[in-house]
Amino acid sequence: MAQWTSTVGAAQLARQLQSRQARPPVPGTRKPPAYRALADGVRLLVLEGRVPVAARLPAERELALALSLSRTTVAAAYEALRAEGFLESRRGAGSWTAVPAGNPLPARGLEPLPPESLGSMIDLGCAALPAPEPWLTRSVQGALEELPPYAHTHGDYPAGLPALRRMIADRYTASGIPTMPEQIMVTTGAMGAIDAICHLFAGRGERIAVESPSYANILQLMRETGARLVPVAMEEGLGGWDMNRWRQVLRDAAPRLAYVVADFHNPTGALADEQQRRALVEAARSAGTVLVVDETMSELDLDGGDLPRKVCAFDPAGSTVLTVGSASKAFWAGMRIGWVRAAPDVIRSLVSARAYADMGTPVLEQLAIDWLMRTGGWEQAVTVRREQAKENRDALVRAVRRELPEWEFEVPRGGLTLWVRTGGLSGSRLAVAGERVGVRVPSGPRFGVDGAFEGYVRLPFTVSGAVADEAAQRLAMAAGLVASGAGAGAEAPRTFVA
């Protein structure tokens, strides 16, 4: 059986390599031999996630023609990549990208920092903000007032409280997407929703296409279900999805599921435009792939202006697009309420399968979210959340640009995260050095498949003012340690990154 899960055409790889070569060389460096430059270019594309791991590369003759090089040069570059562990080959199956064995890179995330440690450590691991008050307290008080009738029942509502299912359905309908309560299942957070979907649709060994980079916790959840992840590189910066790559992966790999974050992507902050959304739904429908769309960041538009329609607007029946929403980012991570919008028969299957998982979602928290949405408290709380996140974003951007001018990033118009290229430094070593100087930051490989994005870190909008300034100063100290060689060392695996 072939070990590759996607393919890269000769013309496509040539364009990517030439765009890298267009960057100015580092002053004082000598020009390497042609085969070495080609091998280094491919290796960098793999490490940055531009070319996925387990992607079949073009044959030597095809790539030589596309690059106007000799076949001998391409063969030597492929041999160098094999020797370094970045390429594997087998007669009859071709050659595909890899990462070196025996050099494990972190796959898990960071566990939340204990509250007692917050005084000495600046935590940039979790993209989550404190609860918006007084709305949290008011919602819980409102839920307690409405609890007595439910206390006289068994308390098990596998599909969710009817009132909350109806409220969520009405919100979709108000946005122009007619939705019935039968199309909604309330879950224990977005993670609970995606876990249920993966177990229903993608058994062990099934392929799931994911953006590259993608949300660390979801990647780990999918790994633990036994799925084979097929990474699809995103456009540079905030460009969103590369539709040519998506069409190719959906056609060639035939994944059972595809997982995407269309709105203020975690970690890049990209916002997919309406044309991309329509095209991805059409491609998924043609390939027979179920498209799971994570909307947990969708309400965090920090700069205002028109937003594209929801992805499910292009599949309102919910047979191709399964939409996942959550209260954790827009309201509070401690309120573990999520939901799935899908076709009624899909919802019934998810509900049936849930009997062997968590049975249902806590009633009191469902009542609190229903109270917020029914009384207008949700909109008020989200408005405060947007203002807070925007202030934090702008403060963090100013501080990082001042303290670390060589780091590169684009400022997203929404969401909670900056995706930062670290000027050639190892993100894993920066994470280790950051712990030493009092700032926790997740490294890029946590958000990739099989070791990509070593030259990146993710910075969430969770601090502002003097704390943002101090965080940037500590990151600069960590960068200095790594640059000097004092920050070397393996990054210990963790268990959670929000």
Short mmCIF file of C-alpha atoms in Angstrom, two decimals:
data_model
loop_
_atom_site.label_atom_id
_atom_site.label_comp_id
_atom_site.label_asym_id
_atom_site.label_seq_id
_atom_site.Cartn_x
_atom_site.Cartn_y
_atom_site.Cartn_z
CA MET A 1 0.00 0.00 0.00
CA ALA A 2 1.39 3.47 -0.91
CA GLN A 3 2.36 5.67 2.02
CA TRP A 4 1.42 8.97 0.38
CA THR A 5 -1.95 10.65 1.00
CA SER A 6 -1.80 13.50 -1.54
CA THR A 7 0.20 14.54 -4.59
CA VAL A 8 2.13 17.63 -5.67
CA GLY A 9 2.38 18.26 -9.41
CA ALA A 10 5.61 19.31 -11.09
CA ALA A 11 4.29 22.72 -12.15
CA GLN A 12 2.87 23.40 -8.68
CA LEU A 13 6.12 22.44 -6.92
CA ALA A 14 8.15 24.49 -9.38
CA ARG A 15 6.05 27.60 -8.65
CA GLN A 16 6.49 27.17 -4.91
CA LEU A 17 10.24 26.65 -5.20
CA GLN A 18 10.64 29.67 -7.47
CA SER A 19 8.67 31.89 -5.07
CA ARG A 20 11.08 30.86 -2.31
CA GLN A 21 14.09 31.58 -4.51
CA ALA A 22 12.71 35.05 -5.20
CA ARG A 23 13.41 36.01 -1.59
CA PRO A 24 16.70 37.92 -1.16
CA PRO A 25 19.62 35.77 0.02
CA VAL A 26 21.13 36.20 3.46
CA PRO A 27 24.07 38.64 3.18
CA GLY A 28 27.49 36.97 3.28
CA THR A 29 26.26 33.51 2.28
CA ARG A 30 27.66 31.57 -0.70
CA LYS A 31 25.40 30.22 -3.41
CA PRO A 32 24.99 26.44 -2.89
CA PRO A 33 25.18 23.85 -5.69
CA ALA A 34 21.97 23.49 -7.71
CA TYR A 35 21.05 20.10 -6.21
CA ARG A 36 21.62 21.42 -2.68
CA ALA A 37 19.51 24.52 -3.33
CA LEU A 38 16.71 22.31 -4.66
CA ALA A 39 16.89 19.93 -1.69
CA ASP A 40 16.92 22.85 0.76
CA GLY A 41 13.94 24.42 -0.99
CA VAL A 42 11.85 21.26 -0.75
CA ARG A 43 12.88 20.72 2.88
CA LEU A 44 11.83 24.29 3.77
CA LEU A 45 8.48 23.89 2.02
CA VAL A 46 7.84 20.74 4.09
CA LEU A 47 8.86 22.35 7.38
CA GLU A 48 6.66 25.38 6.71
CA GLY A 49 3.70 23.22 5.72
CA ARG A 50 3.62 24.55 2.14
CA VAL A 51 4.11 20.98 0.93
CA PRO A 52 2.34 18.45 3.17
CA VAL A 53 4.07 15.51 4.80
CA ALA A 54 3.18 12.27 2.96
CA ALA A 55 2.69 14.11 -0.33
CA ARG A 56 3.91 12.27 -3.42
CA LEU A 57 6.44 14.36 -5.35
CA PRO A 58 6.67 14.44 -9.14
CA ALA A 59 8.98 12.05 -10.94
CA GLU A 60 12.55 13.25 -11.43
CA ARG A 61 12.13 13.79 -15.18
CA GLU A 62 8.89 15.79 -14.73
CA LEU A 63 10.38 18.10 -12.11
CA ALA A 64 13.57 18.57 -14.13
CA LEU A 65 11.52 19.77 -17.11
CA ALA A 66 9.41 22.11 -14.94
CA LEU A 67 12.52 23.68 -13.34
CA SER A 68 14.72 23.63 -16.48
CA LEU A 69 17.30 21.57 -14.61
CA SER A 70 19.05 18.36 -15.52
CA ARG A 71 17.54 15.10 -14.32
CA THR A 72 20.87 14.38 -12.61
CA THR A 73 20.44 17.52 -10.46
CA VAL A 74 16.92 16.52 -9.41
CA ALA A 75 18.02 12.95 -8.70
CA ALA A 76 20.86 14.23 -6.50
CA ALA A 77 18.45 16.52 -4.63
CA TYR A 78 16.02 13.64 -4.03
CA GLU A 79 18.87 11.47 -2.78
CA ALA A 80 19.98 14.21 -0.37
CA LEU A 81 16.40 14.52 0.94
CA ARG A 82 16.21 10.74 1.44
CA ALA A 83 19.51 10.77 3.34
CA GLU A 84 18.20 13.54 5.62
CA GLY A 85 14.87 11.81 6.27
CA PHE A 86 12.69 14.26 4.35
CA LEU A 87 11.86 11.86 1.52
CA GLU A 88 10.88 8.21 1.32
CA SER A 89 10.66 6.12 -1.83
CA ARG A 90 9.53 2.71 -2.94
CA ARG A 91 9.72 1.11 -6.35
CA GLY A 92 6.38 1.35 -8.06
CA ALA A 93 4.95 3.82 -5.51
CA GLY A 94 7.18 6.84 -6.18
CA SER A 95 8.65 9.24 -3.61
CA TRP A 96 6.81 11.12 -0.90
CA THR A 97 7.71 13.73 1.69
CA ALA A 98 8.48 12.80 5.31
CA VAL A 99 10.10 14.17 8.45
CA PRO A 100 13.21 12.61 9.99
CA ALA A 101 12.65 9.67 12.32
CA GLY A 102 14.06 9.72 15.83
CA ASN A 103 13.48 13.44 16.14
CA PRO A 104 9.99 13.65 17.64
CA LEU A 105 8.21 16.96 17.47
CA PRO A 106 5.39 17.99 19.81
CA ALA A 107 1.89 17.07 18.73
CA ARG A 108 -0.07 17.89 21.83
CA GLY A 109 -0.87 21.29 23.23
CA LEU A 110 -0.38 23.14 26.49
CA GLU A 111 -2.49 22.44 29.54
CA PRO A 112 -4.08 25.53 31.10
CA LEU A 113 -1.75 27.22 33.55
CA PRO A 114 -2.85 26.74 37.19
CA PRO A 115 -4.34 29.97 38.58
CA GLU A 116 -1.75 30.09 41.36
CA SER A 117 1.03 30.36 38.74
CA LEU A 118 -0.42 33.34 36.91
CA GLY A 119 1.52 35.85 39.00
CA SER A 120 4.93 34.65 37.82
CA MET A 121 4.18 33.32 34.33
CA ILE A 122 2.52 35.11 31.42
CA ASP A 123 0.34 32.49 29.77
CA LEU A 124 0.07 32.78 25.98
CA GLY A 125 -0.84 29.12 25.62
CA CYS A 126 -4.64 29.36 25.71
CA ALA A 127 -6.62 31.52 23.29
CA ALA A 128 -9.34 32.21 25.84
CA LEU A 129 -10.42 35.31 27.75
CA PRO A 130 -11.90 35.74 31.24
CA ALA A 131 -15.68 35.54 31.56
CA PRO A 132 -17.63 38.66 30.55
CA GLU A 133 -19.38 40.02 33.58
CA PRO A 134 -22.03 40.67 34.71
CA TRP A 135 -23.49 38.42 31.99
CA LEU A 136 -22.01 35.17 33.28
CA THR A 137 -23.48 35.71 36.76
CA ARG A 138 -26.81 36.88 35.38
CA SER A 139 -27.10 33.90 33.04
CA VAL A 140 -26.45 31.42 35.83
CA GLN A 141 -28.98 33.17 38.08
CA GLY A 142 -31.51 33.07 35.26
CA ALA A 143 -30.79 29.38 34.70
CA LEU A 144 -31.33 28.60 38.38
CA GLU A 145 -34.72 30.30 38.27
CA GLU A 146 -35.73 28.11 35.32
CA LEU A 147 -34.26 24.88 36.66
CA PRO A 148 -37.12 23.56 38.94
CA PRO A 149 -39.32 22.10 36.15
CA TYR A 150 -36.32 20.21 34.74
CA ALA A 151 -35.36 18.93 38.19
CA HIS A 152 -38.58 16.89 38.18
CA THR A 153 -37.38 14.97 35.07
CA HIS A 154 -34.61 12.40 34.60
CA GLY A 155 -32.34 15.21 33.31
CA ASP A 156 -31.07 13.27 30.28
CA TYR A 157 -31.48 15.16 27.00
CA PRO A 158 -29.14 13.46 24.50
CA ALA A 159 -30.04 15.91 21.71
CA GLY A 160 -30.06 18.90 24.05
CA LEU A 161 -32.80 20.87 25.77
CA PRO A 162 -35.66 21.48 23.32
CA ALA A 163 -35.69 25.19 24.19
CA LEU A 164 -31.99 25.64 23.39
CA ARG A 165 -32.19 23.58 20.19
CA ARG A 166 -35.05 25.80 19.06
CA MET A 167 -33.15 28.97 20.02
CA ILE A 168 -30.04 27.95 18.08
CA ALA A 169 -32.14 26.93 15.07
CA ASP A 170 -33.92 30.30 15.15
CA ARG A 171 -30.57 32.12 15.12
CA TYR A 172 -29.53 30.29 11.95
CA THR A 173 -32.92 31.04 10.40
CA ALA A 174 -32.55 34.73 11.28
CA SER A 175 -29.18 34.75 9.47
CA GLY A 176 -30.89 33.59 6.28
CA ILE A 177 -30.41 29.82 6.64
CA PRO A 178 -33.76 28.13 7.43
CA THR A 179 -33.15 25.63 10.21
CA MET A 180 -35.41 23.33 12.24
CA PRO A 181 -34.70 22.26 15.84
CA GLU A 182 -34.40 18.72 14.46
CA GLN A 183 -31.21 19.90 12.68
CA ILE A 184 -29.50 20.82 15.98
CA MET A 185 -27.74 18.69 18.60
CA VAL A 186 -26.32 20.39 21.69
CA THR A 187 -22.93 19.05 22.75
CA THR A 188 -20.36 19.44 25.49
CA GLY A 189 -18.34 22.09 23.71
CA ALA A 190 -17.11 22.09 20.12
CA MET A 191 -14.65 19.32 20.97
CA GLY A 192 -17.54 17.09 22.01
CA ALA A 193 -19.29 17.85 18.72
CA ILE A 194 -16.28 17.03 16.55
CA ASP A 195 -15.45 13.92 18.58
CA ALA A 196 -18.98 12.62 17.96
CA ILE A 197 -18.74 13.41 14.23
CA CYS A 198 -15.36 11.69 13.88
CA HIS A 199 -16.57 8.54 15.61
CA LEU A 200 -19.69 8.41 13.43
CA PHE A 201 -18.10 9.15 10.05
CA ALA A 202 -14.39 8.36 10.25
CA GLY A 203 -13.42 4.99 11.66
CA ARG A 204 -9.86 3.86 12.27
CA GLY A 205 -7.76 4.26 9.15
CA GLU A 206 -10.16 6.66 7.42
CA ARG A 207 -8.68 9.78 5.85
CA ILE A 208 -9.59 13.24 7.14
CA ALA A 209 -8.43 16.31 5.20
CA VAL A 210 -7.38 19.20 7.43
CA GLU A 211 -6.06 22.69 6.87
CA SER A 212 -2.34 23.06 7.38
CA PRO A 213 -1.87 24.59 9.91
CA SER A 214 -4.97 23.74 11.95
CA TYR A 215 -6.30 23.76 15.51
CA ALA A 216 -3.97 21.67 17.68
CA ASN A 217 -6.59 20.00 19.89
CA ILE A 218 -8.67 18.87 16.93
CA LEU A 219 -5.62 17.37 15.20
CA GLN A 220 -4.81 15.41 18.35
CA LEU A 221 -8.41 14.28 18.77
CA MET A 222 -8.42 12.96 15.22
CA ARG A 223 -5.09 11.18 15.68
CA GLU A 224 -6.46 9.41 18.74
CA THR A 225 -9.50 8.17 16.81
CA GLY A 226 -7.05 6.42 14.46
CA ALA A 227 -7.72 8.68 11.48
CA ARG A 228 -5.12 9.35 8.79
CA LEU A 229 -4.72 13.13 8.50
CA VAL A 230 -4.25 14.61 5.03
CA PRO A 231 -2.90 18.18 5.37
CA VAL A 232 -3.92 20.82 2.82
CA ALA A 233 -1.66 23.87 2.86
CA MET A 234 -3.35 27.25 3.20
CA GLU A 235 -2.50 30.33 1.17
CA GLU A 236 0.26 32.57 2.47
CA GLY A 237 -0.66 35.08 5.18
CA LEU A 238 -4.40 35.67 5.45
CA GLY A 239 -5.24 34.37 1.96
CA GLY A 240 -7.42 31.54 3.26
CA TRP A 241 -7.89 28.29 1.39
CA ASP A 242 -5.93 27.26 -1.67
CA MET A 243 -8.82 25.87 -3.71
CA ASN A 244 -6.62 24.18 -6.32
CA ARG A 245 -5.02 22.12 -3.55
CA TRP A 246 -8.36 21.36 -1.95
CA ARG A 247 -9.82 20.09 -5.21
CA GLN A 248 -6.75 17.95 -5.80
CA VAL A 249 -6.78 16.42 -2.30
CA LEU A 250 -10.52 15.75 -2.36
CA ARG A 251 -10.16 14.10 -5.76
CA ASP A 252 -6.96 12.10 -5.15
CA ALA A 253 -7.18 11.19 -1.44
CA ALA A 254 -10.99 10.81 -1.28
CA PRO A 255 -11.15 11.66 2.45
CA ARG A 256 -14.26 10.66 4.36
CA LEU A 257 -14.24 13.95 6.29
CA ALA A 258 -12.69 17.38 5.87
CA TYR A 259 -12.30 19.79 8.80
CA VAL A 260 -12.01 23.55 8.24
CA VAL A 261 -12.27 26.83 10.16
CA ALA A 262 -13.70 29.36 7.72
CA ASP A 263 -14.10 32.28 10.13
CA PHE A 264 -10.95 33.78 11.71
CA HIS A 265 -9.03 30.56 11.44
CA ASN A 266 -7.16 29.19 14.45
CA PRO A 267 -4.16 29.75 14.34
CA THR A 268 -3.71 32.02 11.27
CA GLY A 269 -6.73 34.32 11.67
CA ALA A 270 -7.63 33.94 7.96
CA LEU A 271 -11.21 34.59 6.82
CA ALA A 272 -12.35 32.50 3.84
CA ASP A 273 -14.22 34.59 1.29
CA GLU A 274 -17.62 33.70 -0.16
CA GLN A 275 -16.21 32.34 -3.41
CA GLN A 276 -13.89 29.98 -1.51
CA ARG A 277 -16.78 28.79 0.66
CA ARG A 278 -19.02 28.02 -2.28
CA ALA A 279 -16.21 26.28 -4.17
CA LEU A 280 -15.21 24.10 -1.20
CA VAL A 281 -18.80 22.94 -0.64
CA GLU A 282 -19.13 22.07 -4.32
CA ALA A 283 -15.82 20.19 -4.31
CA ALA A 284 -16.72 18.27 -1.14
CA ARG A 285 -20.14 17.35 -2.55
CA SER A 286 -18.58 16.10 -5.79
CA ALA A 287 -16.02 14.01 -3.89
CA GLY A 288 -18.54 12.54 -1.45
CA THR A 289 -16.65 14.13 1.47
CA VAL A 290 -18.48 15.36 4.57
CA LEU A 291 -17.32 18.90 5.32
CA VAL A 292 -17.07 19.78 9.02
CA VAL A 293 -17.04 23.57 9.49
CA ASP A 294 -15.92 24.94 12.87
CA GLU A 295 -17.64 28.28 13.60
CA THR A 296 -16.33 28.83 17.13
CA MET A 297 -14.59 32.09 16.13
CA SER A 298 -17.32 33.35 13.79
CA GLU A 299 -18.68 36.08 16.08
CA LEU A 300 -15.28 37.58 16.86
CA ASP A 301 -15.15 40.13 14.02
CA LEU A 302 -13.01 42.82 15.63
CA ASP A 303 -12.89 45.44 12.85
CA GLY A 304 -16.49 45.38 11.65
CA GLY A 305 -17.69 45.36 8.05
CA ASP A 306 -19.52 42.84 5.92
CA LEU A 307 -18.82 39.14 6.43
CA PRO A 308 -19.30 36.34 3.89
CA ARG A 309 -22.27 34.05 4.30
CA LYS A 310 -21.92 31.01 6.50
CA VAL A 311 -20.58 27.92 4.77
CA CYS A 312 -23.84 26.06 5.48
CA ALA A 313 -25.67 28.66 3.39
CA PHE A 314 -24.38 26.71 0.38
CA ASP A 315 -25.80 23.44 1.78
CA PRO A 316 -28.81 24.45 3.91
CA ALA A 317 -30.12 20.89 4.12
CA GLY A 318 -26.96 19.89 5.99
CA SER A 319 -26.19 16.71 4.09
CA THR A 320 -22.66 17.76 3.00
CA VAL A 321 -21.86 20.52 5.53
CA LEU A 322 -21.87 19.75 9.26
CA THR A 323 -21.57 23.03 11.17
CA VAL A 324 -20.07 23.14 14.66
CA GLY A 325 -20.64 26.12 16.95
CA SER A 326 -19.66 26.90 20.52
CA ALA A 327 -20.00 29.37 23.37
CA SER A 328 -16.38 28.94 24.48
CA LYS A 329 -14.65 31.61 22.36
CA ALA A 330 -17.46 34.13 21.90
CA PHE A 331 -18.58 33.94 25.54
CA TRP A 332 -16.42 31.92 27.97
CA ALA A 333 -14.35 28.75 27.76
CA GLY A 334 -15.74 27.62 31.11
CA MET A 335 -19.23 27.41 29.59
CA ARG A 336 -18.88 24.04 27.85
CA ILE A 337 -21.75 24.34 25.41
CA GLY A 338 -21.42 23.52 21.73
CA TRP A 339 -23.72 22.37 18.96
CA VAL A 340 -23.92 20.66 15.58
CA ARG A 341 -26.14 21.77 12.71
CA ALA A 342 -26.75 19.04 10.12
CA ALA A 343 -29.49 17.16 8.29
CA PRO A 344 -32.10 15.61 10.65
CA ASP A 345 -31.01 12.05 9.83
CA VAL A 346 -27.39 12.93 10.65
CA ILE A 347 -28.49 14.46 13.95
CA ARG A 348 -30.46 11.32 14.80
CA SER A 349 -27.41 9.16 14.13
CA LEU A 350 -25.21 11.40 16.27
CA VAL A 351 -27.74 11.31 19.11
CA SER A 352 -27.99 7.53 18.95
CA ALA A 353 -24.22 7.12 19.05
CA ARG A 354 -23.99 9.52 21.97
CA ALA A 355 -25.62 7.00 24.29
CA TYR A 356 -22.25 5.25 24.46
CA ALA A 357 -20.25 8.43 25.05
CA ASP A 358 -21.22 11.31 27.37
CA MET A 359 -25.03 10.77 27.35
CA GLY A 360 -25.76 14.50 27.24
CA THR A 361 -24.75 18.04 28.14
CA PRO A 362 -25.31 19.58 31.62
CA VAL A 363 -28.79 21.05 31.90
CA LEU A 364 -27.84 24.11 33.96
CA GLU A 365 -25.29 25.34 31.42
CA GLN A 366 -27.77 24.83 28.58
CA LEU A 367 -30.33 26.91 30.47
CA ALA A 368 -27.73 29.65 30.99
CA ILE A 369 -26.94 29.89 27.27
CA ASP A 370 -30.63 29.79 26.39
CA TRP A 371 -31.25 32.64 28.86
CA LEU A 372 -28.45 34.71 27.28
CA MET A 373 -29.70 34.21 23.73
CA ARG A 374 -33.35 34.79 24.65
CA THR A 375 -32.82 37.99 26.64
CA GLY A 376 -30.27 39.76 24.44
CA GLY A 377 -27.49 39.15 26.94
CA TRP A 378 -25.55 37.12 24.37
CA GLU A 379 -25.21 40.07 21.98
CA GLN A 380 -24.24 42.39 24.81
CA ALA A 381 -21.60 39.99 26.14
CA VAL A 382 -20.17 39.30 22.67
CA THR A 383 -19.89 43.06 22.03
CA VAL A 384 -17.80 43.41 25.19
CA ARG A 385 -15.74 40.37 24.17
CA ARG A 386 -14.99 41.92 20.76
CA GLU A 387 -13.90 45.21 22.33
CA GLN A 388 -11.62 43.42 24.76
CA ALA A 389 -10.08 41.19 22.08
CA LYS A 390 -9.51 44.15 19.74
CA GLU A 391 -7.75 46.13 22.49
CA ASN A 392 -5.61 43.10 23.32
CA ARG A 393 -4.79 42.45 19.65
CA ASP A 394 -3.66 46.00 19.00
CA ALA A 395 -1.54 46.10 22.17
CA LEU A 396 0.14 42.77 21.40
CA VAL A 397 0.84 43.77 17.78
CA ARG A 398 2.51 47.02 18.88
CA ALA A 399 4.59 45.27 21.52
CA VAL A 400 5.81 42.44 19.29
CA ARG A 401 6.66 44.79 16.44
CA ARG A 402 8.67 46.95 18.82
CA GLU A 403 10.54 44.18 20.64
CA LEU A 404 10.88 41.65 17.79
CA PRO A 405 10.89 43.59 14.51
CA GLU A 406 12.34 40.62 12.59
CA TRP A 407 9.28 38.46 13.36
CA GLU A 408 6.71 38.40 10.54
CA PHE A 409 2.91 38.24 10.74
CA GLU A 410 -0.25 39.72 9.25
CA VAL A 411 -2.89 41.23 11.51
CA PRO A 412 -6.25 39.44 11.18
CA ARG A 413 -9.52 41.37 11.35
CA GLY A 414 -10.95 38.92 13.86
CA GLY A 415 -10.48 35.85 16.00
CA LEU A 416 -8.08 35.51 18.90
CA THR A 417 -4.68 34.58 17.44
CA LEU A 418 -1.58 35.83 15.62
CA TRP A 419 0.39 33.32 13.53
CA VAL A 420 4.00 34.48 13.67
CA ARG A 421 7.06 33.48 11.63
CA THR A 422 9.97 33.73 14.06
CA GLY A 423 12.79 34.98 11.87
CA GLY A 424 14.36 31.58 11.35
CA LEU A 425 14.32 30.54 15.02
CA SER A 426 12.93 27.18 16.17
CA GLY A 427 9.43 27.54 17.59
CA SER A 428 9.96 24.47 19.78
CA ARG A 429 13.12 25.92 21.30
CA LEU A 430 11.43 29.29 21.77
CA ALA A 431 8.71 27.52 23.77
CA VAL A 432 11.35 25.92 26.02
CA ALA A 433 13.28 29.17 26.44
CA GLY A 434 10.04 31.06 27.09
CA GLU A 435 9.25 28.82 30.07
CA ARG A 436 12.65 29.77 31.51
CA VAL A 437 12.01 33.53 31.27
CA GLY A 438 8.35 33.47 32.34
CA VAL A 439 6.22 33.34 29.20
CA ARG A 440 4.40 30.29 27.83
CA VAL A 441 3.84 30.09 24.09
CA PRO A 442 2.83 27.16 21.86
CA SER A 443 5.22 26.27 19.05
CA GLY A 444 4.22 25.96 15.41
CA PRO A 445 4.55 22.15 15.11
CA ARG A 446 1.62 21.74 17.50
CA PHE A 447 -0.62 23.10 14.73
CA GLY A 448 0.81 21.03 11.90
CA VAL A 449 0.80 17.41 10.81
CA ASP A 450 4.04 15.45 11.35
CA GLY A 451 6.40 18.27 12.21
CA ALA A 452 5.57 21.19 9.92
CA PHE A 453 5.79 24.85 11.01
CA GLU A 454 8.92 24.63 13.15
CA GLY A 455 9.61 28.29 12.36
CA TYR A 456 6.34 29.59 13.84
CA VAL A 457 4.62 30.33 17.16
CA ARG A 458 1.01 31.24 17.92
CA LEU A 459 0.30 34.33 20.04
CA PRO A 460 -3.27 34.76 21.35
CA PHE A 461 -4.98 38.05 22.17
CA THR A 462 -5.22 37.37 25.89
CA VAL A 463 -3.09 40.17 27.37
CA SER A 464 -3.06 43.93 27.01
CA GLY A 465 -1.36 47.06 28.27
CA ALA A 466 1.71 46.59 30.44
CA VAL A 467 1.28 42.80 30.40
CA ALA A 468 1.45 42.73 26.60
CA ASP A 469 4.62 44.84 26.76
CA GLU A 470 6.15 42.50 29.33
CA ALA A 471 5.15 39.42 27.33
CA ALA A 472 6.89 40.78 24.22
CA GLN A 473 10.00 41.63 26.25
CA ARG A 474 10.13 38.09 27.65
CA LEU A 475 9.66 36.65 24.16
CA ALA A 476 12.58 38.78 22.99
CA MET A 477 14.66 37.39 25.87
CA ALA A 478 13.67 33.85 24.84
CA ALA A 479 14.59 34.61 21.23
CA GLY A 480 17.98 35.83 22.40
CA LEU A 481 18.58 32.61 24.31
CA VAL A 482 17.66 30.50 21.27
CA ALA A 483 19.79 32.57 18.91
CA SER A 484 22.78 32.21 21.23
CA GLY A 485 22.29 28.46 21.60
CA ALA A 486 21.32 28.69 25.26
CA GLY A 487 17.67 27.82 24.57
CA ALA A 488 18.29 24.41 23.03
CA GLY A 489 16.47 21.35 24.27
CA ALA A 490 13.48 19.21 23.55
CA GLU A 491 10.02 20.56 24.25
CA ALA A 492 8.13 18.40 26.72
CA PRO A 493 4.74 17.19 25.48
CA ARG A 494 1.71 18.83 27.04
CA THR A 495 -1.95 18.03 26.91
CA PHE A 496 -4.07 21.03 25.97
CA VAL A 497 -4.06 24.21 23.91
CA ALA A 498 -7.24 26.26 23.59
#
